[in-house]
Coordinates of C-alpha atoms in Angstrom, one line a residue:
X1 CA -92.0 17.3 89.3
X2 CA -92.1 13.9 87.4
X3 CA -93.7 15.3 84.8
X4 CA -94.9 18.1 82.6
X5 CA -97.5 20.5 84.6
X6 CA -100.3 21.6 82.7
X7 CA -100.8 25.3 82.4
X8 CA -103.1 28.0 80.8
X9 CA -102.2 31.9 81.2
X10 CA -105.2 34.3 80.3
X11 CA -104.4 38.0 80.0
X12 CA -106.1 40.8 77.3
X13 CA -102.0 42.2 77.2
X14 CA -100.1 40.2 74.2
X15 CA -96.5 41.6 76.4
X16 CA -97.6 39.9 79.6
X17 CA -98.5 36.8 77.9
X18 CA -94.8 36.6 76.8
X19 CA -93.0 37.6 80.0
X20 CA -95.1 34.5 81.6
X21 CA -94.4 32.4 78.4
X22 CA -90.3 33.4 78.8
X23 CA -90.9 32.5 82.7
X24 CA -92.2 29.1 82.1
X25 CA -90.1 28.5 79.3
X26 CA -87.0 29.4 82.1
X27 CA -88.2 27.1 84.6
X28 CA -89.3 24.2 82.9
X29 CA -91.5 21.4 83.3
X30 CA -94.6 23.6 82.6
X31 CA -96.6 23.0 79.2
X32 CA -98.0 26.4 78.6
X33 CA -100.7 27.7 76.5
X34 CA -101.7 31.1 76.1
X35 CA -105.2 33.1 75.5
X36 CA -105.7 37.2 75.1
X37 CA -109.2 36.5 75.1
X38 CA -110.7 35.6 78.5
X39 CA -113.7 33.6 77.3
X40 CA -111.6 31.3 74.5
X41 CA -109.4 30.5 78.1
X42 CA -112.2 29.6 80.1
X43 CA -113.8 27.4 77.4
X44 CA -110.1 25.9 77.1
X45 CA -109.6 25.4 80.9
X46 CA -113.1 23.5 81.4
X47 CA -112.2 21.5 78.4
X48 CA -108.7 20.6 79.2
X49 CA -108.6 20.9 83.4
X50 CA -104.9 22.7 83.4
X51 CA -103.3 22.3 87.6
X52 CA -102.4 25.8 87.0
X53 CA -104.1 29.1 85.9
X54 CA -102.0 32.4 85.5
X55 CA -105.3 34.8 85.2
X56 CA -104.9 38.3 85.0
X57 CA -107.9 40.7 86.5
X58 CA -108.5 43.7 85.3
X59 CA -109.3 42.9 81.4
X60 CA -111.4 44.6 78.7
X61 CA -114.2 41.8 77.9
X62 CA -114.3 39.9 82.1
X63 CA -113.2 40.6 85.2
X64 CA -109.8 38.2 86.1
X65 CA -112.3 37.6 89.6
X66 CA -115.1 36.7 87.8
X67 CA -113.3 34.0 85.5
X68 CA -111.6 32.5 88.9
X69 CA -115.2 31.8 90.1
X70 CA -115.7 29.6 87.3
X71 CA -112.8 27.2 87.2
X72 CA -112.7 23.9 88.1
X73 CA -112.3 22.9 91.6
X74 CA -109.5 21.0 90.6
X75 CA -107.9 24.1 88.9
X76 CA -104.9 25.8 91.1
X77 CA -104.4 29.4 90.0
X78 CA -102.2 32.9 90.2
X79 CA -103.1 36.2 89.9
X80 CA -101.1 38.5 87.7
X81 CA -102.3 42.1 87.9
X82 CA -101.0 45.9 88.4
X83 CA -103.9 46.3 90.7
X84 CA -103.0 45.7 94.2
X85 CA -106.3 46.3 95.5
X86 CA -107.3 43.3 94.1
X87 CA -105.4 40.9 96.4
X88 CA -107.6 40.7 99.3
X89 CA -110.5 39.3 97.2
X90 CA -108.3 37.4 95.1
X91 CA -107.2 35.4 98.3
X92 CA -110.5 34.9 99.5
X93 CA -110.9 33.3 96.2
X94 CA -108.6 30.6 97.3
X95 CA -105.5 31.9 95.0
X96 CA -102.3 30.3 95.5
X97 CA -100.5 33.6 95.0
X98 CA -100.5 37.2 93.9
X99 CA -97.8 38.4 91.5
X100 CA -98.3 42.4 91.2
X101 CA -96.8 43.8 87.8
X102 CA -94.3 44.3 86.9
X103 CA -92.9 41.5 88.9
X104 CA -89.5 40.2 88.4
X105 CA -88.7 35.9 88.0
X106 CA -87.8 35.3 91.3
X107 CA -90.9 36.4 92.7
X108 CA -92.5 34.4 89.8
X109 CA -90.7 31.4 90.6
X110 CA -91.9 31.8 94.4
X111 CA -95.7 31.7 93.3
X112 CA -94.7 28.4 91.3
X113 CA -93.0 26.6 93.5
X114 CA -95.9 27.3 96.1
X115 CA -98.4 25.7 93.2
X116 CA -96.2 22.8 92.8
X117 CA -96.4 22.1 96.4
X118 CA -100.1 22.1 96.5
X119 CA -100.7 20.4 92.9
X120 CA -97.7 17.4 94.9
X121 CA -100.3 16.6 97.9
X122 CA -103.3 16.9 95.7
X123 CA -101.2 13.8 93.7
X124 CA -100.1 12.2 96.8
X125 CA -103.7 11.9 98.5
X126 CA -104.9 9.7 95.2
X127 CA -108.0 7.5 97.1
X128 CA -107.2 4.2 96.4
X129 CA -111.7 2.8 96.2
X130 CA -114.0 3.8 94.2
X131 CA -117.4 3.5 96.1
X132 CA -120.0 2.8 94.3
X133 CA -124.3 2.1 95.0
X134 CA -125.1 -1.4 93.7
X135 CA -128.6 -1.9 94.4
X136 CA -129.1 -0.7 98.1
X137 CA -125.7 -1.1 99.0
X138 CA -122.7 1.1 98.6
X139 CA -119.7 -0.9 97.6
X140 CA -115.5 0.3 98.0
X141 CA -113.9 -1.4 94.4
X142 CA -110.0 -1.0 95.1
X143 CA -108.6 0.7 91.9
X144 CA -106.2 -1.3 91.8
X145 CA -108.6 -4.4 91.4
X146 CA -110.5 -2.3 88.4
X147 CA -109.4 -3.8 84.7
X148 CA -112.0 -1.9 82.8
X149 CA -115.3 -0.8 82.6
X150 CA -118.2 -0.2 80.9
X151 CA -121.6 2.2 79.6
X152 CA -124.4 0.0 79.3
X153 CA -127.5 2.1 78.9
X154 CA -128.2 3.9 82.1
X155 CA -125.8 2.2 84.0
X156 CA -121.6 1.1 83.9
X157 CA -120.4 -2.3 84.8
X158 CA -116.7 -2.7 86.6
X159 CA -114.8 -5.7 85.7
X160 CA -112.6 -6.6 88.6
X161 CA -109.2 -8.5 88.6
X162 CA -110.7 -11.0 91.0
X163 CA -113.2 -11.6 88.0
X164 CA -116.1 -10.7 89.5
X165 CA -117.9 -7.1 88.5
X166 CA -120.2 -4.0 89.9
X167 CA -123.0 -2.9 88.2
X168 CA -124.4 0.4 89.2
X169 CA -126.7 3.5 87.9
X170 CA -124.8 6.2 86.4
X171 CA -122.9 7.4 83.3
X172 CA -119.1 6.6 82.6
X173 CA -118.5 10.6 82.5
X174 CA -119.6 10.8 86.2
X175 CA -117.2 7.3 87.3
X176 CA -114.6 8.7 84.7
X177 CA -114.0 11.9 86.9
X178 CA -114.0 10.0 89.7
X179 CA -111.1 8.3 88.9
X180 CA -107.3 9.4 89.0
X181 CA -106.5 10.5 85.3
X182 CA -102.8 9.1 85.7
X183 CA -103.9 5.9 86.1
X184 CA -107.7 5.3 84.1
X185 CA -107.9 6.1 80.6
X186 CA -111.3 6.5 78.2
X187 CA -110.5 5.2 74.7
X188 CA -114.4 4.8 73.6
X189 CA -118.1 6.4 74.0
X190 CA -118.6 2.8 75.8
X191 CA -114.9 1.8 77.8
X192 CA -112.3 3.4 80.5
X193 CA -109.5 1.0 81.0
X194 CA -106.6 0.6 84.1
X195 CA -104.1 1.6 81.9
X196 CA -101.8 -0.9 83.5
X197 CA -104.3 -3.8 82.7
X198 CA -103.3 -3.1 78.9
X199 CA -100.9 -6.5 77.6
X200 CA -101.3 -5.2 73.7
X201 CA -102.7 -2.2 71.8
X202 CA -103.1 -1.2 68.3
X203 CA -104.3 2.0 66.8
X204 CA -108.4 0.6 66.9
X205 CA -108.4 -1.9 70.2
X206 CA -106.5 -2.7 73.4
X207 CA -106.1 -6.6 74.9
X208 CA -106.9 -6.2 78.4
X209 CA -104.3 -8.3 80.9
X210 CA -106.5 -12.0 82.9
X211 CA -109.4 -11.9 80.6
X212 CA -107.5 -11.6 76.9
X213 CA -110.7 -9.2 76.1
X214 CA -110.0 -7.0 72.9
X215 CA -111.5 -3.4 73.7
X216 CA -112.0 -1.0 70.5
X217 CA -110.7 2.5 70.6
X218 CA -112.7 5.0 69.6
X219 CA -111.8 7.3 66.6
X220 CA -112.0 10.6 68.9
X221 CA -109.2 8.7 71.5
X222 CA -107.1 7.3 69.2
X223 CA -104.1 10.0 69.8
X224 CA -104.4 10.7 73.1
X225 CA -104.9 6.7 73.9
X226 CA -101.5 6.3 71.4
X227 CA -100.2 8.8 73.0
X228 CA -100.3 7.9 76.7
X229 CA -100.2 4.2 75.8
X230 CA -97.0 4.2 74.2
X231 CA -95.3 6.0 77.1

């Protein structure tokens, strides 16, 4: 994979959270965090959207099932477990594999590289509109013709390459998720940019590429927009 994968590994044993750690670690290219308590991982993974969950199921405080119920769609995950009982319902749950402990790496690297596979053709099937209601009508905006956009009030305006724009009712949270998070970036309350319309940025604004507008950054962005920015 191009880049780092996102993970979050839940489990209520501190030893099983390592071996997965020491796994990771071993195959690289997966940014791991760790949680013994189910609930603190949850709240994490709806923050942060991880593409992969290792989620035990048999745990003091939640059952592994119930938390798998709850992740985000977008959310690939792996069951970790010494209860083989549990695998049935765990595939029903649309798991992309079941590692029954103690498992050794190579069966761990098996489960992963079945992830990677799936979290590769999630990538590769990016849409390339975003459709939109203006008015009465629904309208396809090519991302690639988006520069930036922004909240106004009950409604988000989409300034187009072609310098024309779409306004239409909603909130920049709903358009934000629409939107491919390798490519659209929110550095304010108010603004998402194309992160390849960016010519300039400093630590408070970015100068957006055919119009020359200067976009502040929000104090709550300012890493992560430095961050990705100056990659």
């Amino acid at each position: 994979m191009s880049r780092m994968l996102k993970c979050v590994a839940i489990d209520d044993e501190p030893m099983a959270l390592l071996i997965i750690e020491q796994f990771c670690r071993r195959k690289g290219g997966m940014e791991l965090k760790t949680f013994s308590e189910p609930k603190i991982g949850l709240e994490e993974i709806k923050r942060t959207k991880p593409e992969l969950v290792f989620l035990d199921i048999q745990m003091n405080s939640i059952n592994g099932l119930e938390i798998a119920g709850n992740l985000p769609e977008e959310c690939c995950f792996i069951f970790t477990t010494a209860y083989a009982q549990y695998a049935l319902e765990g595939f029903n749950l649309d798991a992309i594999d079941f590692l029954h402990k103690p498992f050794s790496y190579e069966r761990f690297e098996v489960a992963v590289e079945k992830a990677f596979r799936r979290i590769d053709s999630k990538r590769d099937t990016v849409p390339e509109f975003l459709v939109v209601k203006q008015e009465y009508n629904n309208v396809n905006v090519p991302l690639s013709d988006i520069l930036y956009i922004e909240a106004l009030g009950n409604y988000v305006k989409i300034f187009r390459k072609s310098g024309s724009h779409v306004l239409t009712r909603t909130n920049l949270k709903t358009i934000t998720d629409m939107l491919p998070e390798r490519d659209f970036l929110r550095i304010h309350r108010s603004y998402v940019i194309s992160v390849a319309s960016v010519i300039s940025f400093s630590r408070s604004k970015v100068e957006i590429k055919e119009t020359g507008v200067e976009l502040p950054i929000g104090a709550q962005y300012a890493s992560k927009v430095l961050e990705i920015l100056s990659k």
